[in-house]
């Protein structure tokens, strides 16, 4: 079923919200008591948790001409909820002003209550979303070689997981289309699951309370960078006390070691969770990102 929302604005339009999975959701456990929860502020859904039916919200540029680039957006929230407005809808609106078609994914959050293996649930959704967008690129006049991703905090972990595990077989698919992102934009991302720099909440929610060393290494994405990992633009604040900036630094160094083009911006101040940037030096990351997108031929 496709729900059309006829919501328009001066720069962008949220055209549709569609279910991500047409086939049965892989790895799923039916649980009627596990129901989605929303937090509203001033009539706007700001946070979503207990997601069991993942969706894609599609935002296409209207007054700004589409340039053929698309970006799949992964909101953060420590793998416990999704900051769906600040790190989803608002980001999509900004991207639309640049002529970029945006897709906000409401992905399943890892839970033993609805997943047979919660460590791969979010990655299944991420792979399927990328394949779906690329398969249907012509529907939105997109260039299938210019489909990137952006992730915030734990959404940055999922984005970097897709970047480094896009070839992992985590579900059966009829698509013969690659799930590899063309590029990644990682904003104060969780990257590592190692104890030195880990965001403990994200680790516990995704891997459990006592994960094996094998699991920790598998989902410490700085350890799984390879020569075919997509190029990346990374942003972090040095004074981030929630997700240490070493997450971005170590991922950047791994990309550099593998001769993958990358750009890292470390701001002196900004803390964690600044979204599109509201104060201190972190407020300028969007400007820097635009220049990076231009330099790489995505704008």
mmCIF file of C-alpha atoms in Angstrom, residues 3 13 21 51 86 96 129 150 182 213 227 230 250 272:
data_model
loop_
_atom_site.group_PDB
_atom_site.id
_atom_site.type_symbol
_atom_site.label_atom_id
_atom_site.label_comp_id
_atom_site.label_asym_id
_atom_site.label_seq_id
_atom_site.Cartn_x
_atom_site.Cartn_y
_atom_site.Cartn_z
ATOM 1 C CA UNK A 3 0.071 6.464 1.103
ATOM 2 C CA UNK A 13 7.418 18.300 -0.947
ATOM 3 C CA UNK A 21 9.348 -4.203 2.289
ATOM 4 C CA UNK A 51 9.542 0.472 14.794
ATOM 5 C CA UNK A 86 15.890 16.941 13.534
ATOM 6 C CA UNK A 96 15.875 19.565 -1.447
ATOM 7 C CA UNK A 129 16.404 0.814 0.874
ATOM 8 C CA UNK A 150 23.901 10.514 5.360
ATOM 9 C CA UNK A 182 27.969 6.125 -4.025
ATOM 10 C CA UNK A 213 34.928 -10.005 20.429
ATOM 11 C CA UNK A 227 39.419 -0.618 -1.070
ATOM 12 C CA UNK A 230 32.664 4.596 -0.574
ATOM 13 C CA UNK A 250 39.727 6.423 13.162
ATOM 14 C CA UNK A 272 26.709 16.066 20.250
#
